[in-house]
Tab-separated table of C-alpha atoms in Angstrom:
chain	number	residue	atom	x	y	z
A	753	GLN	CA	4.966	18.139	0.261
A	754	VAL	CA	3.733	15.116	2.151
A	755	GLN	CA	6.274	12.335	2.375
A	756	LEU	CA	5.509	8.726	3.033
A	757	ALA	CA	7.967	6.399	4.823
A	758	GLU	CA	7.603	2.619	4.560
A	759	SER	CA	9.055	0.165	7.121
A	760	GLY	CA	8.706	-3.558	7.855
A	761	GLY	CA	10.053	-5.296	4.785
A	762	GLY	CA	12.504	-8.117	4.931
A	763	SER	CA	13.154	-11.774	4.085
A	764	VAL	CA	10.874	-14.615	5.178
A	765	GLN	CA	10.324	-18.252	4.247
A	766	ALA	CA	7.193	-19.232	2.345
A	767	GLY	CA	4.209	-19.531	4.608
A	768	GLY	CA	5.562	-16.779	6.933
A	769	SER	CA	4.213	-13.424	7.789
A	770	LEU	CA	5.312	-9.755	7.597
A	771	ARG	CA	3.750	-6.467	8.504
A	772	LEU	CA	4.524	-3.319	6.480
A	773	SER	CA	3.842	0.188	7.824
A	774	CYS	CA	3.691	3.477	6.081
A	775	ALA	CA	3.860	6.756	8.118
A	776	PRO	CA	2.864	10.064	6.474
A	777	SER	CA	5.005	13.035	7.399
A	778	GLU	CA	1.921	15.188	7.954
A	779	TYR	CA	-0.842	13.563	10.011
A	780	THR	CA	-3.287	16.500	9.506
A	781	THR	CA	-3.395	15.803	5.755
A	782	ILE	CA	-6.565	13.909	4.710
A	783	PHE	CA	-6.128	11.424	1.970
A	784	ARG	CA	-8.931	10.145	-0.228
A	785	CYS	CA	-7.199	6.796	-0.594
A	786	MET	CA	-4.140	5.013	0.688
A	787	ALA	CA	-2.672	1.964	-0.965
A	788	TRP	CA	0.085	-0.592	-1.305
A	789	PHE	CA	1.520	-1.318	-4.701
A	790	ARG	CA	4.306	-3.734	-5.563
A	791	GLN	CA	6.714	-4.227	-8.367
A	792	ALA	CA	8.591	-7.443	-9.044
A	793	PRO	CA	11.657	-7.502	-11.287
A	794	GLU	CA	10.740	-7.041	-14.946
A	795	LYS	CA	7.046	-6.678	-14.072
A	796	GLU	CA	4.813	-3.648	-14.005
A	797	ARG	CA	3.744	-1.991	-10.713
A	798	GLU	CA	0.475	-3.349	-9.492
A	799	ALA	CA	-1.934	-2.319	-6.920
A	800	VAL	CA	-2.061	-4.849	-4.014
A	801	ALA	CA	-4.548	-3.255	-1.652
A	802	VAL	CA	-6.356	0.036	-1.250
A	803	VAL	CA	-8.294	1.612	1.651
A	804	TYR	CA	-10.700	4.414	0.998
A	805	THR	CA	-11.418	7.155	3.530
A	806	PHE	CA	-15.068	7.714	2.527
A	807	GLY	CA	-16.817	4.436	2.927
A	808	ASP	CA	-15.893	2.185	-0.007
A	809	SER	CA	-14.771	-1.303	0.996
A	810	PRO	CA	-11.091	-2.002	0.699
A	811	TYR	CA	-9.704	-3.384	-2.488
A	812	TYR	CA	-7.420	-6.446	-2.738
A	813	ALA	CA	-5.819	-7.946	-5.684
A	814	ASN	CA	-7.085	-11.497	-6.427
A	815	SER	CA	-3.584	-12.794	-5.692
A	816	VAL	CA	-3.575	-11.609	-2.143
A	817	LYS	CA	-7.243	-11.884	-1.086
A	818	GLY	CA	-7.627	-13.873	2.175
A	819	ARG	CA	-3.915	-13.486	2.913
A	820	PHE	CA	-3.250	-9.776	3.135
A	821	THR	CA	-5.056	-7.161	5.320
A	822	ILE	CA	-4.804	-3.392	4.723
A	823	SER	CA	-5.636	-1.047	7.614
A	824	ARG	CA	-5.111	2.502	8.820
A	825	ASP	CA	-4.122	3.306	12.398
A	826	ASN	CA	-5.911	6.407	13.441
A	827	ALA	CA	-4.020	6.502	16.713
A	828	ALA	CA	-0.600	6.506	15.003
A	829	ARG	CA	-0.810	9.582	12.696
A	830	TYR	CA	-3.158	7.760	10.332
A	831	SER	CA	-0.315	5.348	9.359
A	832	LEU	CA	-1.066	2.645	6.904
A	833	ASN	CA	-0.471	-1.052	7.490
A	834	LEU	CA	-0.356	-4.156	5.478
A	835	GLU	CA	-0.535	-7.502	7.251
A	836	MET	CA	0.828	-10.168	4.977
A	837	ASN	CA	0.282	-13.869	5.916
A	838	SER	CA	0.876	-17.096	4.089
A	839	LEU	CA	3.460	-15.528	2.037
A	840	LYS	CA	4.488	-17.055	-1.261
A	841	PRO	CA	7.709	-16.715	-3.360
A	842	GLU	CA	5.574	-14.846	-5.965
A	843	ASP	CA	4.937	-12.065	-3.386
A	844	THR	CA	8.629	-11.179	-3.655
A	845	ALA	CA	8.758	-7.456	-4.785
A	846	MET	CA	9.475	-3.988	-3.769
A	847	TYR	CA	6.330	-2.678	-1.919
A	848	TYR	CA	5.416	0.949	-2.182
A	849	CYS	CA	2.962	2.981	-0.070
A	850	ALA	CA	0.822	5.553	-2.066
A	851	ALA	CA	-1.710	8.105	-1.197
A	852	GLY	CA	-4.197	10.100	-3.127
A	853	ARG	CA	-5.175	13.704	-2.322
A	854	LEU	CA	-8.562	14.528	-0.867
A	855	TYR	CA	-9.828	15.965	-4.075
A	856	GLY	CA	-7.819	13.787	-6.349
A	857	SER	CA	-8.783	10.887	-8.561
A	858	CYS	CA	-7.508	7.904	-6.639
A	859	SER	CA	-11.073	6.456	-6.122
A	860	ARG	CA	-11.684	6.307	-9.802
A	861	GLY	CA	-9.188	3.645	-10.534
A	862	LEU	CA	-5.944	1.909	-9.502
A	863	ARG	CA	-3.640	3.494	-12.085
A	864	GLU	CA	-0.410	4.780	-10.615
A	865	THR	CA	-1.162	8.151	-12.006
A	866	ASN	CA	-4.211	8.467	-9.771
A	867	PHE	CA	-2.052	8.530	-6.701
A	868	ASP	CA	-0.189	11.758	-5.803
A	869	TYR	CA	2.313	10.736	-3.144
A	870	TRP	CA	4.653	7.804	-3.018
A	871	GLY	CA	7.177	6.264	-0.614
A	872	GLN	CA	10.590	5.050	-1.525
A	873	GLY	CA	9.595	1.348	-1.143
A	874	THR	CA	10.510	-1.539	1.054
A	875	GLN	CA	11.717	-4.890	-0.183
A	876	VAL	CA	9.892	-8.138	0.575
A	877	THR	CA	11.616	-11.377	-0.269
A	878	VAL	CA	9.912	-14.734	0.257
A	879	SER	CA	12.011	-17.879	-0.273
A	880	SER	CA	10.668	-21.276	-0.984
């Protein structure tokens, strides 16, 4: 069973930056998609950014477009990164790394159930 390990969360003031990383336990596994979700207190988990292995352009939630950048590092066990700039207090949430199997359904939609593997989450707190 593939495991995903997030790192890089923390506390920052509004306008600051953070970089999240997600390392798969098996670098030989090919994922169809990898994504960052987030969940704020008393809110539903939402997809923040998704990167697709087979050509589709990355997806960004409207709330983070122009501020966040998702990328995969092929030189580092295909780890997943999220560069977060111009952070706002409303970005405060637990951030989760997720991945979809090669023959799974993650490219069909951003529902949580379309992703097969999840990390434990890393907290991001943005103060005003």
